[in-house]
């Protein structure tokens, strides 16, 4: 009888030990897995936050590049068009006298109340011709809201170039672009709003996107 009791007690002890061992193992590995999952969630959230920060940073940088006129774009051939411009400092709206193809005298002040884009260029300067052609492609889109004054610093323009350009060409025969607008680099683009305020002024070669961004601002404020 006593021997039977000892066997029963031993069985209960073994069962208790097994239950305790299972509980211990479950507690240990269950807590470990929970920590791993929590760690993964925290890590993933950190990654997501970093991605959001980077994304916002990229948007801000892109906005700054467009404002500066130094953005890049991919043309139809797949190559990258790089903007290479710099600000023209210390200029303000000043009336100038230019001349049409038939030597008719025209004043900038005639266009007061309408946004104006001035492009000072020279037919012997390849960068100038490149910018002129870019503007020429956009002329029809903005013609009702922006006045385009493509002002050559030379009267000697090849006939084939004239034939390629549908936009009117004017001439600064008195070199007023240098004395009144502080233009030291050709080409130079000056964007003037309808209140006769110089909104932006750049020298060098902008991308098409940079030109269009400035024209959009002028057109929106018309």
Short mmCIF file of C-alpha atoms in Angstrom, two decimals:
data_model
loop_
_atom_site.label_atom_id
_atom_site.label_comp_id
_atom_site.label_asym_id
_atom_site.label_seq_id
_atom_site.Cartn_x
_atom_site.Cartn_y
_atom_site.Cartn_z
CA UNK A 1 0.00 0.00 0.00
CA UNK A 2 2.77 2.36 0.97
CA UNK A 3 4.58 1.47 -2.21
CA UNK A 4 1.51 2.37 -4.31
CA UNK A 5 1.29 5.80 -2.66
CA UNK A 6 4.93 6.48 -3.46
CA UNK A 7 4.31 5.63 -7.12
CA UNK A 8 1.30 7.96 -7.24
CA UNK A 9 3.31 10.79 -5.64
CA UNK A 10 6.12 10.20 -8.10
CA UNK A 11 3.70 10.41 -11.05
CA UNK A 12 2.27 13.69 -9.71
CA UNK A 13 5.78 15.05 -9.25
CA UNK A 14 6.70 14.15 -12.81
CA UNK A 15 3.50 15.75 -14.15
CA UNK A 16 4.12 18.91 -12.11
CA UNK A 17 7.71 19.08 -13.36
CA UNK A 18 6.63 18.69 -16.99
CA UNK A 19 3.97 21.40 -16.59
CA UNK A 20 6.47 23.74 -14.95
CA UNK A 21 9.03 23.08 -17.68
CA UNK A 22 6.47 23.73 -20.44
CA UNK A 23 5.35 26.97 -18.78
CA UNK A 24 8.97 28.12 -18.39
CA UNK A 25 9.81 27.37 -22.02
CA UNK A 26 6.64 29.06 -23.27
CA UNK A 27 7.31 32.16 -21.15
CA UNK A 28 10.92 32.40 -22.28
CA UNK A 29 10.43 31.90 -26.04
CA UNK A 30 7.10 33.75 -26.15
CA UNK A 31 8.63 36.86 -24.60
CA UNK A 32 11.67 36.60 -26.90
CA UNK A 33 9.49 36.44 -30.02
CA UNK A 34 7.41 39.37 -28.78
CA UNK A 35 10.55 41.42 -28.32
CA UNK A 36 11.70 40.51 -31.80
CA UNK A 37 8.35 41.53 -33.29
CA UNK A 38 8.32 44.78 -31.34
CA UNK A 39 11.90 45.46 -32.41
CA UNK A 40 11.00 44.77 -36.02
CA UNK A 41 8.04 47.17 -35.81
CA UNK A 42 10.19 49.92 -34.29
CA UNK A 43 12.87 49.32 -36.90
CA UNK A 44 10.34 49.37 -39.75
CA UNK A 45 8.76 52.55 -38.42
CA UNK A 46 12.19 54.16 -38.25
CA UNK A 47 12.85 53.15 -41.84
CA UNK A 48 9.48 54.55 -42.94
CA UNK A 49 10.14 57.82 -41.11
CA UNK A 50 13.56 58.12 -42.69
CA UNK A 51 12.06 57.48 -46.12
CA UNK A 52 9.42 60.18 -45.51
CA UNK A 53 12.10 62.63 -44.38
CA UNK A 54 14.22 61.85 -47.43
CA UNK A 55 11.19 62.19 -49.69
CA UNK A 56 10.26 65.59 -48.25
CA UNK A 57 13.88 66.67 -48.46
CA UNK A 58 14.02 65.68 -52.12
CA UNK A 59 10.82 67.64 -52.85
CA UNK A 60 12.27 70.72 -51.15
CA UNK A 61 15.55 70.39 -53.01
CA UNK A 62 13.71 70.02 -56.31
CA UNK A 63 11.70 73.17 -55.57
CA UNK A 64 14.86 75.07 -54.78
CA UNK A 65 16.50 73.92 -57.99
CA UNK A 66 13.55 75.13 -60.07
CA UNK A 67 13.50 78.49 -58.27
CA UNK A 68 17.20 78.87 -59.00
CA UNK A 69 16.77 77.84 -62.60
CA UNK A 70 19.38 75.12 -62.20
CA UNK A 71 17.30 72.01 -62.69
CA UNK A 72 17.95 69.05 -65.01
CA UNK A 73 15.57 67.47 -67.46
CA UNK A 74 15.68 64.57 -69.88
CA UNK A 75 15.08 65.50 -73.50
CA UNK A 76 13.45 63.30 -76.16
CA UNK A 77 16.75 61.67 -77.03
CA UNK A 78 17.15 60.45 -73.46
CA UNK A 79 20.10 62.72 -72.62
CA UNK A 80 20.07 65.01 -69.61
CA UNK A 81 19.69 68.75 -70.15
CA UNK A 82 21.59 70.66 -67.49
CA UNK A 83 20.80 74.21 -66.45
CA UNK A 84 23.87 76.41 -66.06
CA UNK A 85 22.80 79.86 -64.92
CA UNK A 86 23.64 82.51 -62.36
CA UNK A 87 21.70 85.41 -60.89
CA UNK A 88 22.11 88.87 -62.36
CA UNK A 89 22.48 91.16 -59.36
CA UNK A 90 21.54 94.77 -58.68
CA UNK A 91 19.03 95.35 -61.46
CA UNK A 92 15.58 96.90 -61.45
CA UNK A 93 13.03 97.85 -64.07
CA UNK A 94 14.33 100.54 -66.42
CA UNK A 95 12.82 101.70 -69.68
CA UNK A 96 14.94 100.97 -72.75
CA UNK A 97 14.63 101.71 -76.43
CA UNK A 98 14.85 98.83 -78.92
CA UNK A 99 14.24 98.53 -82.63
CA UNK A 100 12.18 96.20 -84.78
CA UNK A 101 13.38 94.56 -87.99
CA UNK A 102 12.33 97.62 -90.02
CA UNK A 103 14.08 99.99 -87.56
CA UNK A 104 10.88 101.12 -85.88
CA UNK A 105 11.69 102.49 -82.43
CA UNK A 106 9.99 100.71 -79.54
CA UNK A 107 10.08 101.41 -75.80
CA UNK A 108 9.85 98.76 -73.11
CA UNK A 109 7.37 100.99 -71.28
CA UNK A 110 4.86 100.35 -74.08
CA UNK A 111 4.25 96.94 -72.53
CA UNK A 112 3.49 98.16 -69.00
CA UNK A 113 0.62 96.21 -67.48
CA UNK A 114 1.66 92.96 -69.15
CA UNK A 115 4.38 90.51 -68.07
CA UNK A 116 7.48 90.66 -70.25
CA UNK A 117 10.36 88.29 -70.87
CA UNK A 118 13.52 89.95 -72.12
CA UNK A 119 16.20 87.83 -73.75
CA UNK A 120 19.45 89.58 -74.58
CA UNK A 121 21.29 87.41 -77.07
CA UNK A 122 23.81 87.51 -79.88
CA UNK A 123 23.69 85.49 -83.13
CA UNK A 124 27.40 84.70 -82.92
CA UNK A 125 26.99 83.16 -79.49
CA UNK A 126 25.93 79.50 -79.63
CA UNK A 127 24.46 79.53 -76.13
CA UNK A 128 22.37 82.55 -77.10
CA UNK A 129 20.99 80.83 -80.15
CA UNK A 130 20.23 77.71 -78.11
CA UNK A 131 18.19 79.68 -75.57
CA UNK A 132 16.44 81.64 -78.31
CA UNK A 133 15.29 78.40 -79.91
CA UNK A 134 14.02 77.06 -76.58
CA UNK A 135 11.98 80.21 -76.01
CA UNK A 136 10.72 80.09 -79.59
CA UNK A 137 9.25 76.64 -78.92
CA UNK A 138 7.27 77.99 -75.94
CA UNK A 139 6.11 81.21 -77.55
CA UNK A 140 2.72 79.97 -78.75
CA UNK A 141 1.81 78.61 -75.31
CA UNK A 142 2.29 81.95 -73.53
CA UNK A 143 1.74 84.52 -76.27
CA UNK A 144 -1.60 85.71 -74.84
CA UNK A 145 -0.19 86.31 -71.35
CA UNK A 146 3.50 87.18 -71.77
CA UNK A 147 5.21 89.64 -74.11
CA UNK A 148 8.41 88.23 -75.61
CA UNK A 149 11.16 90.68 -76.48
CA UNK A 150 14.04 88.76 -78.02
CA UNK A 151 16.68 91.49 -78.19
CA UNK A 152 19.75 90.90 -80.29
CA UNK A 153 22.91 92.83 -79.53
CA UNK A 154 23.90 92.59 -83.20
CA UNK A 155 22.09 93.47 -86.38
CA UNK A 156 23.92 90.77 -88.33
CA UNK A 157 21.64 87.75 -88.02
CA UNK A 158 21.97 84.94 -90.59
CA UNK A 159 18.90 84.52 -92.79
CA UNK A 160 18.63 80.81 -92.06
CA UNK A 161 18.37 81.57 -88.34
CA UNK A 162 15.70 84.18 -88.98
CA UNK A 163 13.77 81.58 -90.96
CA UNK A 164 14.01 79.09 -88.09
CA UNK A 165 12.60 81.57 -85.57
CA UNK A 166 8.90 82.45 -85.71
CA UNK A 167 9.07 84.87 -82.80
CA UNK A 168 9.79 88.57 -83.48
CA UNK A 169 13.37 89.69 -83.07
CA UNK A 170 14.35 93.15 -81.81
CA UNK A 171 17.67 94.98 -81.68
CA UNK A 172 19.48 96.92 -78.99
CA UNK A 173 21.44 99.23 -81.25
CA UNK A 174 22.47 101.53 -78.39
CA UNK A 175 23.80 98.79 -76.12
CA UNK A 176 21.39 99.84 -73.39
CA UNK A 177 21.35 96.28 -72.07
CA UNK A 178 24.82 96.90 -70.62
CA UNK A 179 24.27 100.35 -69.15
CA UNK A 180 20.69 99.95 -67.90
CA UNK A 181 20.43 96.25 -67.03
CA UNK A 182 23.96 95.45 -65.96
CA UNK A 183 24.22 92.58 -68.44
CA UNK A 184 27.75 91.23 -68.57
CA UNK A 185 27.02 87.73 -69.88
CA UNK A 186 25.14 86.74 -73.03
CA UNK A 187 22.56 85.27 -73.01
CA UNK A 188 20.66 86.94 -70.16
CA UNK A 189 16.97 86.47 -69.39
CA UNK A 190 14.98 89.03 -67.42
CA UNK A 191 11.42 88.32 -66.28
CA UNK A 192 9.32 91.42 -65.56
CA UNK A 193 5.82 91.21 -64.07
CA UNK A 194 2.85 93.39 -64.99
CA UNK A 195 3.75 95.85 -62.21
CA UNK A 196 7.09 96.55 -63.90
CA UNK A 197 9.01 94.66 -61.21
CA UNK A 198 11.94 92.45 -62.12
CA UNK A 199 10.81 89.05 -60.86
CA UNK A 200 13.93 87.13 -61.86
CA UNK A 201 17.09 87.68 -63.87
CA UNK A 202 19.47 84.94 -65.02
CA UNK A 203 22.49 84.75 -67.25
CA UNK A 204 23.77 81.59 -68.86
CA UNK A 205 21.92 78.63 -70.33
CA UNK A 206 18.79 77.45 -68.50
CA UNK A 207 17.00 74.19 -69.13
CA UNK A 208 13.65 74.32 -70.88
CA UNK A 209 11.98 73.48 -67.55
CA UNK A 210 13.61 76.46 -65.86
CA UNK A 211 12.42 78.84 -68.58
CA UNK A 212 8.92 77.39 -68.46
CA UNK A 213 8.76 77.64 -64.66
CA UNK A 214 9.47 81.38 -64.83
CA UNK A 215 6.99 81.90 -67.66
CA UNK A 216 4.34 80.02 -65.68
CA UNK A 217 4.79 82.44 -62.78
CA UNK A 218 4.50 85.43 -65.10
CA UNK A 219 1.42 84.00 -66.82
CA UNK A 220 -0.30 83.15 -63.52
CA UNK A 221 0.11 86.75 -62.33
CA UNK A 222 -1.25 88.27 -65.54
#
